[in-house]
């Protein structure tokens, strides 16, 4: 597992890539935009089920 400094650097890079304004918006708050985004972005390649809308 990555150490804390590496994880912070990774989250900073994800924030800068996905939503640069988030770095300013959430600066000084406890909200971690990168952690939230990574948890909520669908990962279709690793999904173990198939979603379908039935008529």
XYZ file of N, CA and C in Angstrom:
165
model
N 0.840 -1.182 0.000
C 0.000 0.000 0.000
C 0.887 1.249 0.000
N 0.426 2.240 -0.680
C 1.190 3.478 -0.777
C 1.205 4.203 0.564
N 2.281 4.920 0.799
C 2.320 5.694 2.045
C 1.465 6.951 1.915
N 1.284 7.644 3.020
C 0.375 8.799 3.060
C 0.797 9.903 2.092
N 2.098 10.193 2.019
C 2.576 11.259 1.119
C 2.289 10.902 -0.334
N 2.487 9.634 -0.698
C 2.204 9.221 -2.077
C 0.710 9.306 -2.375
N -0.115 8.926 -1.412
C -1.563 8.995 -1.600
C -2.012 10.443 -1.762
N -1.475 11.339 -0.958
C -1.816 12.759 -1.098
C -1.392 13.294 -2.460
N -0.211 12.925 -2.920
C 0.262 13.370 -4.233
C -0.639 12.817 -5.337
N -1.061 11.565 -5.193
C -1.965 10.951 -6.169
C -3.302 11.685 -6.179
N -3.860 11.955 -5.010
C -5.138 12.666 -4.945
C -5.016 14.073 -5.526
N -3.899 14.739 -5.278
C -3.682 16.071 -5.872
C -3.664 15.983 -7.391
N -3.009 14.968 -7.926
C -2.929 14.800 -9.382
C -4.295 14.476 -9.971
N -5.068 13.638 -9.312
C -6.413 13.296 -9.791
C -7.295 14.535 -9.788
N -7.237 15.313 -8.724
C -8.028 16.539 -8.642
C -7.649 17.497 -9.763
N -6.359 17.696 -9.972
C -5.901 18.612 -11.019
C -6.339 18.139 -12.398
N -6.385 16.829 -12.610
C -6.773 16.293 -13.915
C -8.283 16.360 -14.128
N -9.053 15.907 -13.149
C -10.500 15.823 -13.324
C -11.206 17.168 -13.203
N -10.778 17.962 -12.247
C -11.512 19.193 -11.960
C -10.589 20.185 -11.270
N -9.758 20.893 -12.034
C -8.779 21.802 -11.439
C -9.376 22.819 -10.469
N -10.601 23.279 -10.725
C -11.211 24.263 -9.834
C -11.478 23.676 -8.451
N -11.561 22.368 -8.352
C -11.820 21.733 -7.063
C -10.688 21.991 -6.084
N -9.483 22.144 -6.598
C -8.349 22.412 -5.717
C -8.577 23.709 -4.952
N -9.154 24.704 -5.600
C -9.467 25.973 -4.941
C -10.759 25.867 -4.130
N -11.743 25.197 -4.702
C -13.062 25.105 -4.071
C -13.008 24.412 -2.721
N -12.263 23.314 -2.642
C -12.258 22.506 -1.428
C -11.000 22.685 -0.585
N -10.162 23.649 -0.951
C -8.951 23.906 -0.167
C -9.332 24.314 1.249
N -8.660 23.721 2.220
C -8.911 24.057 3.611
C -10.125 23.377 4.221
N -10.782 22.503 3.453
C -11.925 21.760 3.993
C -11.504 20.307 4.188
N -12.350 19.544 4.839
C -12.035 18.124 5.045
C -12.490 17.265 3.877
N -13.182 17.865 2.891
C -13.667 17.102 1.751
C -12.520 16.787 0.799
N -12.356 15.523 0.457
C -11.316 15.085 -0.466
C -11.988 14.774 -1.801
N -11.936 15.734 -2.735
C -12.596 15.570 -4.021
C -12.096 14.344 -4.766
N -10.786 14.126 -4.802
C -10.233 13.000 -5.557
C -10.728 11.671 -5.010
N -10.726 11.501 -3.706
C -11.209 10.254 -3.114
C -12.684 10.050 -3.446
N -13.462 11.125 -3.369
C -14.877 11.026 -3.712
C -15.052 10.655 -5.182
N -14.338 11.342 -6.061
C -14.473 11.093 -7.496
C -14.080 9.662 -7.846
N -12.986 9.187 -7.281
C -12.548 7.821 -7.583
C -13.549 6.788 -7.088
N -14.233 7.082 -6.012
C -15.229 6.150 -5.484
C -16.528 6.181 -6.286
N -16.768 7.258 -7.038
C -18.042 7.405 -7.735
C -17.953 7.323 -9.250
N -16.769 7.172 -9.789
C -16.625 7.024 -11.241
C -16.870 5.560 -11.585
N -17.805 5.274 -12.480
C -18.076 3.886 -12.829
C -16.850 3.217 -13.440
N -16.622 1.998 -13.059
C -15.515 1.213 -13.606
C -16.119 0.039 -14.363
N -16.564 0.304 -15.583
C -17.266 -0.709 -16.358
C -16.416 -1.950 -16.635
N -15.108 -1.789 -16.709
C -14.243 -2.922 -16.991
C -14.176 -3.930 -15.866
N -14.477 -3.506 -14.649
C -14.405 -4.410 -13.504
C -15.771 -4.759 -12.933
N -16.807 -4.466 -13.660
C -18.151 -4.754 -13.160
C -18.436 -6.250 -13.289
N -18.976 -6.828 -12.258
C -19.246 -8.263 -12.246
C -20.685 -8.584 -12.651
N -21.414 -7.579 -13.118
C -22.782 -7.819 -13.524
C -23.093 -6.997 -14.759
N -24.198 -7.290 -15.383
C -24.624 -6.582 -16.580
C -25.925 -5.879 -16.251
N -25.953 -4.574 -16.427
C -27.166 -3.816 -16.131
C -28.003 -3.672 -17.408
N -29.264 -3.983 -17.295
C -30.172 -3.845 -18.433
C -31.484 -3.287 -17.958
N -32.110 -2.485 -18.787
C -33.441 -1.972 -18.495
C -34.430 -2.913 -19.161
N -35.294 -3.484 -18.348
C -36.290 -4.412 -18.876
C -37.557 -3.663 -19.252
N -38.182 -4.108 -20.332
C -39.434 -3.439 -20.752
C -40.570 -3.701 -19.788
